[in-house]
Coordinates of C-alpha atoms and ligand atoms in Angstrom, one line a residue:
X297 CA 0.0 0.0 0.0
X298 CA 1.2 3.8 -0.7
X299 CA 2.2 5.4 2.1
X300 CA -0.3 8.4 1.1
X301 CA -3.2 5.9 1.3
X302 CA -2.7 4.6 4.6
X303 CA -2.0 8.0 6.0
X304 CA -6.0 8.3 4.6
X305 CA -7.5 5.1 6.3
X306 CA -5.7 6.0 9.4
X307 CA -6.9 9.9 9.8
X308 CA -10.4 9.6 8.2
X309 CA -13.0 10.0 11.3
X310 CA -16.7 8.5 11.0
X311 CA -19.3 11.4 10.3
X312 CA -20.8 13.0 13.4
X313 CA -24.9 12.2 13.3
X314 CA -27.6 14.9 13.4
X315 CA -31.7 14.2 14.0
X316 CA -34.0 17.0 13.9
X317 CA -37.9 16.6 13.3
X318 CA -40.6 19.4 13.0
X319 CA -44.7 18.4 13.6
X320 CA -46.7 18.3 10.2
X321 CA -49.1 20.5 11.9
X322 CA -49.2 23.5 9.6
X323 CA -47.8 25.0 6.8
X324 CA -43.5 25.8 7.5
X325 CA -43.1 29.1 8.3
X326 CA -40.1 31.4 7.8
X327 CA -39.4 30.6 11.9
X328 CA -39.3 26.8 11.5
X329 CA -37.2 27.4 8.2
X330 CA -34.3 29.9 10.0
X331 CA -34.9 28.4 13.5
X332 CA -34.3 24.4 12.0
X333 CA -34.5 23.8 8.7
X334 CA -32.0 26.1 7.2
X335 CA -29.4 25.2 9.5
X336 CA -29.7 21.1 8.7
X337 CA -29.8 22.1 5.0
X338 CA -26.0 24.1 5.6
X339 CA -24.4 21.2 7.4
X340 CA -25.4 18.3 5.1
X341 CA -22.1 17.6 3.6
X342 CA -20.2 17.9 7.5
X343 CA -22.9 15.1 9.2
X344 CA -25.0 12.0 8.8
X345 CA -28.1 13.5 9.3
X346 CA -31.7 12.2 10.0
X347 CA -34.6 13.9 9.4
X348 CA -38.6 13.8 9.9
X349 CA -41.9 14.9 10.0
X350 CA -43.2 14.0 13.4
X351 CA -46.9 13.1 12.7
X352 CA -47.3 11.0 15.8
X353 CA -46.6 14.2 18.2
X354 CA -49.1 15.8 15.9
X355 CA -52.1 14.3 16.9
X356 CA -51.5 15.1 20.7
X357 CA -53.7 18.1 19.1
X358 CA -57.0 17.3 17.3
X359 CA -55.9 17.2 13.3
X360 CA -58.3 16.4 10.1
X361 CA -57.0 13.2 8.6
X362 CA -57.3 14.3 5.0
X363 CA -55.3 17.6 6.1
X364 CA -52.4 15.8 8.0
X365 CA -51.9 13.4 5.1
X366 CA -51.6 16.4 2.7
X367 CA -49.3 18.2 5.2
X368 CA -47.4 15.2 5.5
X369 CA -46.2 14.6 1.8
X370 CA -46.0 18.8 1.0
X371 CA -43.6 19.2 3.8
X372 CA -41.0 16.7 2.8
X373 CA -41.4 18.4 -0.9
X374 CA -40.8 21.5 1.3
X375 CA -37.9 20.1 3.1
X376 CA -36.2 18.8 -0.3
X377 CA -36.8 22.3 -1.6
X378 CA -35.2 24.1 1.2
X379 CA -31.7 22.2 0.5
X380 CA -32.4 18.5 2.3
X381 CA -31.1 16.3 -0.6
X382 CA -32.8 12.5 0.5
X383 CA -30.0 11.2 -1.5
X384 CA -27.4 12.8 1.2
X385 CA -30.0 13.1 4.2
X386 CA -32.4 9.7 5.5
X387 CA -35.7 11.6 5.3
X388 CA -38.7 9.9 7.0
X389 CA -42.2 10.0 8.8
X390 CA -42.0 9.3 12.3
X391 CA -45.1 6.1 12.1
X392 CA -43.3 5.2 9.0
X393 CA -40.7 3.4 11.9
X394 CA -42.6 1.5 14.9
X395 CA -39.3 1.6 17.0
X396 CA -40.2 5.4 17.9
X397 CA -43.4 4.3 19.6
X398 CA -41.9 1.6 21.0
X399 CA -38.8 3.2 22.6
X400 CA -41.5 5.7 23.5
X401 CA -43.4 3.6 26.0
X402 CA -40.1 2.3 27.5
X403 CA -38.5 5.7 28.0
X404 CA -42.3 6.4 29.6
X405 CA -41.4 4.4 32.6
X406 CA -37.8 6.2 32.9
X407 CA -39.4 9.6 32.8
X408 CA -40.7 10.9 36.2
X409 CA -44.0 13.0 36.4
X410 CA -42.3 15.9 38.0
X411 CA -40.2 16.7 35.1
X412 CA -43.1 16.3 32.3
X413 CA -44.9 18.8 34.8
X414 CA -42.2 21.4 34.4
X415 CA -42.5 21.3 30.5
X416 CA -43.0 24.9 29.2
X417 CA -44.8 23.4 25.8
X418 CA -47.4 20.9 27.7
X419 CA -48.4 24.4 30.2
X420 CA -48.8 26.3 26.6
X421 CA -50.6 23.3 24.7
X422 CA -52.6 22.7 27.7
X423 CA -53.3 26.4 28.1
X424 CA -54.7 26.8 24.6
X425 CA -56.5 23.4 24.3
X426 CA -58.5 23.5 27.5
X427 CA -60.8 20.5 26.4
X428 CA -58.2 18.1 25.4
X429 CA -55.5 17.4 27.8
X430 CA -54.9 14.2 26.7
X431 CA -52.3 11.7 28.0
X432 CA -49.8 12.1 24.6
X433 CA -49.4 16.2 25.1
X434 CA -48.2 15.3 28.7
X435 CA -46.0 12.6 27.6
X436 CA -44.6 13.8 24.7
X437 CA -41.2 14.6 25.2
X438 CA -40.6 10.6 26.3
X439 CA -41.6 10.0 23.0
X440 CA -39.3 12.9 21.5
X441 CA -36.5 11.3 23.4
X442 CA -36.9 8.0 22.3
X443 CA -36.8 10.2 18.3
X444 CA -33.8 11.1 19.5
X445 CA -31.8 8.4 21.2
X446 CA -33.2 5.7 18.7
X447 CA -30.4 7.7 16.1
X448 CA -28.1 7.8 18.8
X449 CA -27.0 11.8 17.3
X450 CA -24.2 13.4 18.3
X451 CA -26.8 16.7 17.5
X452 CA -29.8 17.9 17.4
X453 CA -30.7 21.3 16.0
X454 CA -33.5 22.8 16.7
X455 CA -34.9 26.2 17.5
X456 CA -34.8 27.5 21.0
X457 CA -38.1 26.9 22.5
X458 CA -37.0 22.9 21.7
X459 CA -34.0 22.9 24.3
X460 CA -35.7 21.9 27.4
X461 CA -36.9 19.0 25.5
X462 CA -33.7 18.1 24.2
X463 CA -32.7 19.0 28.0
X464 CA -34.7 16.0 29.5
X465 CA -33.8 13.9 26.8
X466 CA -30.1 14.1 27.9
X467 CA -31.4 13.7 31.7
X468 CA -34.0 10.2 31.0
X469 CA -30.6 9.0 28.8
X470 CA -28.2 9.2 31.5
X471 CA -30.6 8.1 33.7
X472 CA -31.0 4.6 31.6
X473 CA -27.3 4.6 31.0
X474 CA -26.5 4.9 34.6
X475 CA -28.7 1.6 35.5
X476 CA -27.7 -0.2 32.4
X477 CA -24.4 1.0 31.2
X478 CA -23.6 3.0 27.7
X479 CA -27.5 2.3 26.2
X480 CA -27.4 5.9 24.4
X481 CA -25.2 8.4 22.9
X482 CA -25.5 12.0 25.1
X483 CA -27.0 13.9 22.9
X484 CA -26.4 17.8 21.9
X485 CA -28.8 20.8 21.4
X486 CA -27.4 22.6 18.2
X487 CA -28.7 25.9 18.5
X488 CA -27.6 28.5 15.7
X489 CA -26.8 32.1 16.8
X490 CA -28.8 33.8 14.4
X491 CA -32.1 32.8 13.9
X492 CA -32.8 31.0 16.8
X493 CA -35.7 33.0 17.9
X494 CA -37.9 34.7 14.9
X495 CA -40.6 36.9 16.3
X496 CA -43.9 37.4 14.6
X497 CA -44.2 40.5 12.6
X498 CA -47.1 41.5 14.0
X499 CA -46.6 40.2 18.0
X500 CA -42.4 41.0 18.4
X501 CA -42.7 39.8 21.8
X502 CA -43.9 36.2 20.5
X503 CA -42.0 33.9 18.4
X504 CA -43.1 33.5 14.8
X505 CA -46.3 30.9 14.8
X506 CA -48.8 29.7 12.7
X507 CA -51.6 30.3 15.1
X508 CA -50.5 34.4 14.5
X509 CA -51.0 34.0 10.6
X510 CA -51.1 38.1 9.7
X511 CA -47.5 38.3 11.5
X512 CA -46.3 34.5 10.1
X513 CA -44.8 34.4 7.1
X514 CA -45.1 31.0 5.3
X515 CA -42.6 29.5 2.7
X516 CA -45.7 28.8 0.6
X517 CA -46.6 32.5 1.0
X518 CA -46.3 34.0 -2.7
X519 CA -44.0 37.4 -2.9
X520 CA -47.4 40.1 -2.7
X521 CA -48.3 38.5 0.4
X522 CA -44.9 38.5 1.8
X523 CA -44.3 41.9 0.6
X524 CA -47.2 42.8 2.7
X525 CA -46.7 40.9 5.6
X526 CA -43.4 43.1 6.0
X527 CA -44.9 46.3 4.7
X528 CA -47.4 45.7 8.0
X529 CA -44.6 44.6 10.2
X530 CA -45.0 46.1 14.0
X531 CA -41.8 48.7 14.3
X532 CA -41.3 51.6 17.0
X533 CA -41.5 55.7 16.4
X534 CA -38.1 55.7 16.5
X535 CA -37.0 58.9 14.0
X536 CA -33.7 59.5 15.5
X537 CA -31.9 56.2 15.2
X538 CA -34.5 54.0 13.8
X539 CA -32.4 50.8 12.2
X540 CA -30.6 50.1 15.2
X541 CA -30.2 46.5 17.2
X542 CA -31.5 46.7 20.2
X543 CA -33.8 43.9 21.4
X544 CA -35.3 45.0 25.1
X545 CA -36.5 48.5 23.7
X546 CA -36.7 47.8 20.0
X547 CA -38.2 44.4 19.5
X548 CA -39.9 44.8 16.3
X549 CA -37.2 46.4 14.8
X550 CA -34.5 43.7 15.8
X551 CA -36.6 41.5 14.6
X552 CA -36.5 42.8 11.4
X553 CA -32.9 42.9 11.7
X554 CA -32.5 39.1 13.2
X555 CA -34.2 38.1 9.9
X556 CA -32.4 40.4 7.7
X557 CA -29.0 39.0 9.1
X558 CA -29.9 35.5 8.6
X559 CA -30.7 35.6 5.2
X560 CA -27.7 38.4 3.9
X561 CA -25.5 36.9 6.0
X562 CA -25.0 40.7 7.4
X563 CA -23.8 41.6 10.6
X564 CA -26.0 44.1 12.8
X565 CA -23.2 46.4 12.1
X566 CA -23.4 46.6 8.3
X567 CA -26.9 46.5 8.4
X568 CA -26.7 49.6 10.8
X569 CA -24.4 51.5 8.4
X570 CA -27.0 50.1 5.4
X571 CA -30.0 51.9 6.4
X572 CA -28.5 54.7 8.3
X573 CA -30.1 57.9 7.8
X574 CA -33.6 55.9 6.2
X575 CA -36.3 55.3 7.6
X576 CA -38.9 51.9 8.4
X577 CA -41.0 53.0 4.7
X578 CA -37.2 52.0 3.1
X579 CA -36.3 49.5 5.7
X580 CA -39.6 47.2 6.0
X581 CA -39.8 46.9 2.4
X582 CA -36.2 45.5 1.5
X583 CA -35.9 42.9 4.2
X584 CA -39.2 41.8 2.7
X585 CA -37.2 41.7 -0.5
X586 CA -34.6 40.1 0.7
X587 CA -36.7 37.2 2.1
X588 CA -38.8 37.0 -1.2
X589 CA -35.6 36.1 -3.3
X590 CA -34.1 34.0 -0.7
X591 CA -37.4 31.9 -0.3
X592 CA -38.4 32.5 -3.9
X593 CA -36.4 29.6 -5.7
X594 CA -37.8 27.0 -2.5
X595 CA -40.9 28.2 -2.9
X596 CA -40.7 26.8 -6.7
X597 CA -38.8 24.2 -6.3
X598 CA -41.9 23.0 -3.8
X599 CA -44.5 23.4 -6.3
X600 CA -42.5 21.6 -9.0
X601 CA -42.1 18.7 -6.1
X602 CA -46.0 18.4 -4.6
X603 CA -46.9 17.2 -8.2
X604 CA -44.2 14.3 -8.4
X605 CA -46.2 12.3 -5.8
X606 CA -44.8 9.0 -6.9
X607 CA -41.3 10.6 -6.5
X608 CA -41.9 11.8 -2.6
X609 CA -43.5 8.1 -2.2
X610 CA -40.2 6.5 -3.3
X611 CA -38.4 9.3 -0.5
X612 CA -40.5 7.9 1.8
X613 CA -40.6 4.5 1.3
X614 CA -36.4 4.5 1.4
X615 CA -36.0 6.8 4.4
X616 CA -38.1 4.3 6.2
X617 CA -36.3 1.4 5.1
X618 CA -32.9 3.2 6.5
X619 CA -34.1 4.7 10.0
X620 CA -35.6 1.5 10.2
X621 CA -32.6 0.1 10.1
X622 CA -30.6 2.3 12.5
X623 CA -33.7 2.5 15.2
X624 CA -33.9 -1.6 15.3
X625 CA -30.3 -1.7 16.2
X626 CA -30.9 0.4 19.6
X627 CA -34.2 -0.7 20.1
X628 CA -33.0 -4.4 20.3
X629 CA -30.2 -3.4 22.6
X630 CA -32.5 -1.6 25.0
X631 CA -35.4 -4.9 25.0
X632 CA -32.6 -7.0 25.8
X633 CA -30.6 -4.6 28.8
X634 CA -34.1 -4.3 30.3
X635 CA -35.1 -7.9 30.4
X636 CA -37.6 -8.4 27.7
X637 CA -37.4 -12.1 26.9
X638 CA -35.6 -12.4 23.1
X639 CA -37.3 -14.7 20.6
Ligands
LIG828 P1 -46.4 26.7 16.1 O1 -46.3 27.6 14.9 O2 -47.7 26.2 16.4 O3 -45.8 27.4 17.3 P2 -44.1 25.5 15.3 O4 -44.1 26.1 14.0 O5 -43.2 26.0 16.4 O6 -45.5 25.4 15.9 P3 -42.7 23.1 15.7 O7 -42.9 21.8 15.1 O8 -43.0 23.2 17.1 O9 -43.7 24.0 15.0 O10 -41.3 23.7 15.3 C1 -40.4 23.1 14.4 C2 -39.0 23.6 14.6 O11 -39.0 25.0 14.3 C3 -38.4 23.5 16.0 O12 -37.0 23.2 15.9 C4 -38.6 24.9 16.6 O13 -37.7 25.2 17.6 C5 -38.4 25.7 15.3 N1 -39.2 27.0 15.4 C6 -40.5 27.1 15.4 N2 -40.9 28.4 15.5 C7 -39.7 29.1 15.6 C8 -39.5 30.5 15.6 N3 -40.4 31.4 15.7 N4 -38.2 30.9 15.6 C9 -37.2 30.0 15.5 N5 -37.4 28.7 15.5 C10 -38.6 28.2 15.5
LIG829 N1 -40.9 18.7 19.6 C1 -40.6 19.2 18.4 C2 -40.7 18.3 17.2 C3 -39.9 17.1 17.5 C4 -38.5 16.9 17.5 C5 -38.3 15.6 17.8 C6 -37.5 17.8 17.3 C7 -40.4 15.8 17.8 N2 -39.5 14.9 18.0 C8 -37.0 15.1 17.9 C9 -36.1 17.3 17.4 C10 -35.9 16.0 17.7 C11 -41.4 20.5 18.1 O1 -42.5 20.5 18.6 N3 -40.9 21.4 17.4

């Protein structure tokens, strides 16, 4: 052998893993696509990564089953548009691979009732669906760990109001791992810097959601309704130094600015220097510009996609095949560490 090639074998490092999911609940939104998306789309070449629409969280919230199976083959057209190649990335739906429910029962009984209390999105879900407070909302996050630790990532990005979940998840996993040695991988949170938190135009003290839809922009949204969604945007009277970051006073304006940022790839500085001396009628209307052109080519990309249903079958059908394959593995391991008698 050359010396050159074994220098190659000998430094070449396995790829690091990353899982995210997002809920086929609603149309994406520019928050889910800045928050998540966009950052798994810039990192496929660096990790392994596994992504998927998780349906079974979704029906912890009352959904029509004609609408979720819609929503459930446009968003993985919209996650291949946005950048997720499936030939690169193992794209799947989460009750396309039984291990998640199954992991999910047995992390159930390694998740204490105390800690699903203190969950901030079962007090909002429960808060805003008063006559459904059913057993999955509270339970939820044992099911998003077993997502998780099922891929055994060294990763997982997602946007900031995820965290505590992906807190717990760490906690229940080195809980199991402490009784039965090294089950799981520790996973990661993978926040990105800008982006993290997107506000909704119209509420700047709320994150971007789909319940808001006049201050939500979607990635479906075509550019008049963008245009006006931004043109509408909730600023400050602010004449002195009006395009300036500053997020405790300023909110709808940083905003503006966060979003700006993340799709220029600007700092705060040069966007300072940009608009200094002009006013919210020139601001408003170029950072809905800017995220028209950036979301403009997705946007078409989707439509072409949606149509090509035999195509996004075939996605499916593969992506299942591989998490399938990857899930099994840790789910056997776990069945067998916790005494379940093997056939
Ligand atoms: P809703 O619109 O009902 O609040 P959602 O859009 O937040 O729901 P999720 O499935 O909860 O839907 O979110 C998917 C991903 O997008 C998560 O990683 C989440 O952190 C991220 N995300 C959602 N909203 C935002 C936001 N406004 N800013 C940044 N990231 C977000
Ligand atoms: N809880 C997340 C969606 C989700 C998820 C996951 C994210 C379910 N399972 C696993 C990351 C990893 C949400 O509501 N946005």
């Amino acid at each position: 052998m050359e010396p050159m090639e074994k220098e190659q074998t000998v430094t070449e490092q396995p790829k690091k893993r990353m899982l995210s999911g997002i809920q086929p609940s609603g149309d994406l939104h520019l928050g889910n696509y800045l928050g998540a998306i966009k950052n798994w789309a810039d990192r496929v070449n660096e990790y392994e990564c596994f992504y998927f629409m998780a349906d079974m969280h979704t029906i912890t919230v009352r959904q029509d089953p004609a609408e979720l199976r819609k929503r459930s083959l446009n968003q993985l057209a919209q996650y291949i548009a946005c950048g997720l190649d499936p030939e690169k990335n193992t794209l799947f739906l989460q009750s396309h691979v039984p291990a998640h429910a199954q992991l999910g029962w047995v992390l159930d009984c390694y998740t204490m009732f105390g800690e699903l209390s203190r969950m901030t999105q079962f007090k909002d879900k429960s808060a805003k669906h008063k006559d459904n407070i059913n057993a999955g909302l509270f339970t939820y996050p044992a099911l998003m760990a077993a997502d998780i630790l099922l891929y055994q990532p060294d990763y997982v990005p997602v946007g900031e109001d995820q965290k505590q979940h992906v807190e717990l998840t760490r906690d229940i996993a080195q809980r199991f791992n402490a009784i039965y040695g090294d089950v799981f991988k520790i996973p990661e949170p993978f926040i990105a810097k800008t982006g993290a938190r997107i506000y909704g135009l119209s509420t700047p003290d709320a994150k971007m959601s789909k319940s808001v839809p006049e201050g939500c922009v979607f990635l479906m949204d075509d550019p008049d309704t963008i245009a006006r969604k931004f043109k509408r945007a909730v600023t400050d009277s602010d004449t002195v130094n009006p395009v300036h970051f500053d997020r405790q006073n300023k909110p709808g304006v940083s905003n503006l600015m966060n979003i700006y940022a993340t799709v220029t790839g600007e700092t705060y500085e040069q966007i300072e220097a940009e608009f200094e001396g002009k006013g919210y009628g020139v601001f408003k209307p170029a950072v809905g510009e800017a995220v028209i052109e950036h979301l403009r080519p997705i946007r078409e990309e989707a439509e072409r996609l949606i149509k090509d249903k035999a195509y996004l079958h075939q996605v499916y059908e593969e992506g299942a095949q591989k998490a399938s394959y990857v899930a099994g593995k840790t789910l056997r391991k776990v069945y067998k560490k916790i005494g379940f008698y093997q056939l």
